[in-house]
Short mmCIF file of C-alpha atoms in Angstrom, two decimals:
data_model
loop_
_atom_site.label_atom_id
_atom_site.label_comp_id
_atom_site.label_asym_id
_atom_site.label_seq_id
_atom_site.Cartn_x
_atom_site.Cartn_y
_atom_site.Cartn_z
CA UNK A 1 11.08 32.34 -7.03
CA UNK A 2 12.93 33.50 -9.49
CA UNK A 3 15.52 36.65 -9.89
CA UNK A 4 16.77 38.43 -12.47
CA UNK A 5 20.27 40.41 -12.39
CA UNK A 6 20.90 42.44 -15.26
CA UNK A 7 23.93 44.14 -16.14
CA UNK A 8 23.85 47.94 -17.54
CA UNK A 9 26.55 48.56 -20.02
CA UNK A 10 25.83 46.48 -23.49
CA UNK A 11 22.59 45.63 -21.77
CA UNK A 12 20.72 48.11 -21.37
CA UNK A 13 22.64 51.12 -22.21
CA UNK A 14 25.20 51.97 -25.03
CA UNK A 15 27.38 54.43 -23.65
CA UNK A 16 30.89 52.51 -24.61
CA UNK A 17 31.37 54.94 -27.70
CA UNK A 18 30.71 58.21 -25.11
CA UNK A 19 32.75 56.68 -22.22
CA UNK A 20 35.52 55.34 -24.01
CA UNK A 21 35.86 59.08 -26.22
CA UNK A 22 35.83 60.29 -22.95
CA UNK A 23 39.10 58.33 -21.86
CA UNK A 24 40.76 59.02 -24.84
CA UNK A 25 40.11 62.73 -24.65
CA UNK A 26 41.28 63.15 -21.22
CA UNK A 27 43.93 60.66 -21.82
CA UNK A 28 45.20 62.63 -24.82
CA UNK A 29 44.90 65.65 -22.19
CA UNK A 30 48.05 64.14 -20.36
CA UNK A 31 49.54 63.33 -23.45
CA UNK A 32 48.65 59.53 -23.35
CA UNK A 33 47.55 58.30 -26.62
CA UNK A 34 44.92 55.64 -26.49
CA UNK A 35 41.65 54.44 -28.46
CA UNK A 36 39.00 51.78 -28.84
CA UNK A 37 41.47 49.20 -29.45
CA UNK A 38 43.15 49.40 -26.18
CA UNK A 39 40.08 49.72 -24.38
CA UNK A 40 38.20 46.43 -25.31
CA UNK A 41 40.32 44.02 -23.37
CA UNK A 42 38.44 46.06 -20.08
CA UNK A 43 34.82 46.21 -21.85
CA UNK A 44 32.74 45.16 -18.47
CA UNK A 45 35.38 45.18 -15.74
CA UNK A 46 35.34 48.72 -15.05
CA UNK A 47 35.49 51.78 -17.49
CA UNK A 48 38.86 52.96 -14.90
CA UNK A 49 41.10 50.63 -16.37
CA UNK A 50 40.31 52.21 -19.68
CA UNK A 51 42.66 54.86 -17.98
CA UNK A 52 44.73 53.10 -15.62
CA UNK A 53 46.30 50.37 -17.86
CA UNK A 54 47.71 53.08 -20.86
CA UNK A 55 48.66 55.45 -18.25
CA UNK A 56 50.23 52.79 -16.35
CA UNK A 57 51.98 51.91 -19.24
CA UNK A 58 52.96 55.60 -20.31
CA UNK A 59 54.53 55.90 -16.78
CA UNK A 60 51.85 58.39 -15.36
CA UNK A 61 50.31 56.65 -12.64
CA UNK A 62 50.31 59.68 -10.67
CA UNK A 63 48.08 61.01 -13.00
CA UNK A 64 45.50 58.79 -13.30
CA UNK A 65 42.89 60.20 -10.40
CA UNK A 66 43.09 63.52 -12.71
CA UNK A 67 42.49 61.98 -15.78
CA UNK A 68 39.76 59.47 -14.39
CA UNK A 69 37.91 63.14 -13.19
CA UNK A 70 38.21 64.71 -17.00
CA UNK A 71 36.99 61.07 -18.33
CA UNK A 72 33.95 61.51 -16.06
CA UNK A 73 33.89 65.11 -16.30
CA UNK A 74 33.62 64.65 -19.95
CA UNK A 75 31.03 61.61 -20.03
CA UNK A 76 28.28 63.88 -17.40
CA UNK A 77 28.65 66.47 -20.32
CA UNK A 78 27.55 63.88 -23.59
CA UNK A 79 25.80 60.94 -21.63
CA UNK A 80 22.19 63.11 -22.02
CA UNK A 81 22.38 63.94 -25.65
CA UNK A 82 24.85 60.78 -26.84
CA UNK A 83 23.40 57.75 -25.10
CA UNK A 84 21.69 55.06 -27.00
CA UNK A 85 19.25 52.46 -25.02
CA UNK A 86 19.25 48.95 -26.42
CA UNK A 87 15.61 48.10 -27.80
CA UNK A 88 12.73 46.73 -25.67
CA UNK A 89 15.23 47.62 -22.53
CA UNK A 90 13.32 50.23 -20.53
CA UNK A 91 10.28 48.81 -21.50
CA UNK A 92 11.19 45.19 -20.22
CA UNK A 93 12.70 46.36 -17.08
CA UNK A 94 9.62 48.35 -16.32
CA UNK A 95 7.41 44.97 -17.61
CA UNK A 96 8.94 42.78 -15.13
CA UNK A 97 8.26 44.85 -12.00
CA UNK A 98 5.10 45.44 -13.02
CA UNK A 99 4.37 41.89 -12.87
CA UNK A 100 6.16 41.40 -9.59
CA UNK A 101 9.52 40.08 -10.47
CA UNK A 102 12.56 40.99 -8.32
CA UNK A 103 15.25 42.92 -9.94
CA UNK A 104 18.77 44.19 -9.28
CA UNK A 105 20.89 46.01 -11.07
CA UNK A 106 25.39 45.10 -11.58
CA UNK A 107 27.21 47.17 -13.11
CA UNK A 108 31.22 47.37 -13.28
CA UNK A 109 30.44 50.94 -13.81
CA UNK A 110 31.66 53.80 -10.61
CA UNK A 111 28.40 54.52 -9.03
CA UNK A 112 28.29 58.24 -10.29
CA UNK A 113 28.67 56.94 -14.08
CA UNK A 114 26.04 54.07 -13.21
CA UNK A 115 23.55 56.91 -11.85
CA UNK A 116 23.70 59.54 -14.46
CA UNK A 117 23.26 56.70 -16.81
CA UNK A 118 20.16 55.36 -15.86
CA UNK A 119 18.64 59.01 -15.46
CA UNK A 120 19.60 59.53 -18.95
CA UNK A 121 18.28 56.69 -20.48
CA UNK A 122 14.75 57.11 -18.51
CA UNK A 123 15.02 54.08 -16.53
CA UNK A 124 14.00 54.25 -12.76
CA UNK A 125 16.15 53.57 -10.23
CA UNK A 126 13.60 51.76 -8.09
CA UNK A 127 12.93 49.41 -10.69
CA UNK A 128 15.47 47.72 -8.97
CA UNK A 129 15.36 45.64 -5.43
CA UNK A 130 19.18 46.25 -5.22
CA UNK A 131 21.75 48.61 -7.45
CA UNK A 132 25.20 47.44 -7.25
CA UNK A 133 28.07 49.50 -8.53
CA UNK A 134 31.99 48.71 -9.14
CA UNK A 135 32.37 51.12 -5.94
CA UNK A 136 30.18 48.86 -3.78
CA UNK A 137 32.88 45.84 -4.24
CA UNK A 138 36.60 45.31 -3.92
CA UNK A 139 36.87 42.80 -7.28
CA UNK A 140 35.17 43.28 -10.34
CA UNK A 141 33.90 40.97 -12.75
CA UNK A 142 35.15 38.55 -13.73
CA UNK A 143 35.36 37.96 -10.04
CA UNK A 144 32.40 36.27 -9.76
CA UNK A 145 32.00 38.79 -5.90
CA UNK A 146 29.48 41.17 -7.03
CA UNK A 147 26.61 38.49 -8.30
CA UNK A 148 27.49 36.95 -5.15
CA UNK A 149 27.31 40.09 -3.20
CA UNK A 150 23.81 40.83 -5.28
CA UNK A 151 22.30 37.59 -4.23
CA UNK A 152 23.24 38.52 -0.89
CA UNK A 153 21.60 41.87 -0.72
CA UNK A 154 18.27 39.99 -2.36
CA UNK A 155 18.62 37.48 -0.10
CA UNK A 156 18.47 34.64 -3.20
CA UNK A 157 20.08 31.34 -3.86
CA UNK A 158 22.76 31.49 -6.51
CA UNK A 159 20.55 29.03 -8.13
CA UNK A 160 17.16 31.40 -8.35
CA UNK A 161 19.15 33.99 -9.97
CA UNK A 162 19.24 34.79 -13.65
CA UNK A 163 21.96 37.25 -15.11
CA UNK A 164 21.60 39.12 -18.14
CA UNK A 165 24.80 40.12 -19.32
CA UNK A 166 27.03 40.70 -22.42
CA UNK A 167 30.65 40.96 -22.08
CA UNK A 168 32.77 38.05 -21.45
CA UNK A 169 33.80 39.01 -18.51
CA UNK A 170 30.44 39.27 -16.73
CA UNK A 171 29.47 35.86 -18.06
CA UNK A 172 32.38 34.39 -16.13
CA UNK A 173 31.76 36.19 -13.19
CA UNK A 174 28.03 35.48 -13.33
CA UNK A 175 28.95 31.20 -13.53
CA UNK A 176 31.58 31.96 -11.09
CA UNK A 177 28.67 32.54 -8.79
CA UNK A 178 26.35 29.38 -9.97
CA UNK A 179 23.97 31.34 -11.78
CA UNK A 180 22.09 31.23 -14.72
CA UNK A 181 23.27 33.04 -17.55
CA UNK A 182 21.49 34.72 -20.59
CA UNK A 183 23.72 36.63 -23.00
CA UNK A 184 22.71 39.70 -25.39
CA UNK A 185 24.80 39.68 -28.50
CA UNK A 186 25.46 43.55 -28.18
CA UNK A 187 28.67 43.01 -27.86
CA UNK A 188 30.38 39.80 -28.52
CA UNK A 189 29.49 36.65 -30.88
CA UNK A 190 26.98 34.10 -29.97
CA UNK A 191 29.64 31.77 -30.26
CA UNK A 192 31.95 33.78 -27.90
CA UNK A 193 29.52 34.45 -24.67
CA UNK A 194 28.89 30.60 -25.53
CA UNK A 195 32.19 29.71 -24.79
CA UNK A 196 32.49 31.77 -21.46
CA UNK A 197 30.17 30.23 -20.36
CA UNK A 198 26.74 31.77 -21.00
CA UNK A 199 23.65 29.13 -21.37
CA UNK A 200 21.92 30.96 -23.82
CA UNK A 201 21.96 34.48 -26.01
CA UNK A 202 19.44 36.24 -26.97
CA UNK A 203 19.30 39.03 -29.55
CA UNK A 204 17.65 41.32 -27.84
CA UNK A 205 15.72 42.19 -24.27
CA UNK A 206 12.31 41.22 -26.27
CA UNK A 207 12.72 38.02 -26.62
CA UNK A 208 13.68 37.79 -22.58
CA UNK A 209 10.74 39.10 -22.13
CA UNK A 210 8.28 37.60 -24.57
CA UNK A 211 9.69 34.27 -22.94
CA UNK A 212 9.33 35.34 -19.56
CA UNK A 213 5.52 36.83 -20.37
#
């Protein structure tokens, strides 16, 4: 039996240009100046340390639970009129349970971002077996820990698993935890997932599933 682990961010969701205008916003708030730039060396290990690392380096770490509020804050008020869904993602997460298989859900993501995000791109919750969120482990990816912790919950072999990512850092955390890899070129190069690591990309969820079907 075979089980599949997707990721959410650059997966099935695009909400990097909402989150990440949400950190600079409430960074900017505090007087921290910070854009897209600085943000993508944290792309899929946790949308906090798109605060924490330029505050840290501005010298206001005692500011940072604040401005991590206002980033949220601001994300719950654009995630339901701003956020994109990848093609063929809903529909292939909804295609899979229907024909039995076991899913689970990882996400870097704080559970309250992960939540809102799935009710506003339409997907149901109970698609998935298991729902892990960055506030359900204490290392993120690229720690290979929450795959691990996943196949734990589901009660899978590392080898049974497939993960569905596409950020760099979940495809190392994803081999870090002997399992199968399939990369989506939403966000990186074929020929960067390729060299973290992944087995195979994919353009899109369709093909996943027109393989899988």
């Amino acid at each position: 039996m075979q089980y599949y682990i997707f990721d959410m961010d650059g997966v099935l969701i695009h909400s990097e240009p909402i989150i990440m205008k949400a950190a600079e916003d409430a960074l900017a708030l505090y007087g921290i100046k910070a854009g897209r730039e600085d943000f993508l060396p944290y792309i899929g290990a946790g949308e906090e340390k798109f605060i924490s690392g330029p505050a840290a380096a501005a010298g206001k770490e005692a500011e940072i639970p604040a401005i991590m509020a206002e980033m949220y804050r601001r994300y719950r008020e654009n995630v339901y009129t701003g956020l994109a869904v990848f093609p063929g993602a809903a529909g292939t997460v909804r295609e899979l349970q229907k024909q039995g298989k076991t899913l689970a859900l990882v996400s870097s993501s704080e559970r309250e971002k992960l939540m809102v995000s799935l009710d506003a791109a339409g997907i149901d919750e109970t698609c998935f077996t298991v729902i892990l969120s960055g506030s359900d482990v204490a290392r993120k990816k690229p720690d290979p820990e929450p795959y691990r912790k996943a196949a734990e919950m589901l009660g899978a072999a590392a080898e049974d698993c497939v993960v569905i990512e596409d950020a760099l850092s979940g495809v190392r955390a994803a081999k870090g935890a002997g399992m199968a890899c399939v990369a989506v070129t939403n966000s990186f190069s074929k020929e960067a997932l390729l060299a973290a690591g992944a087995d195979r990309c994919i353009g899109n969820l369709d093909e996943l599933l027109q393989e899988l079907l």
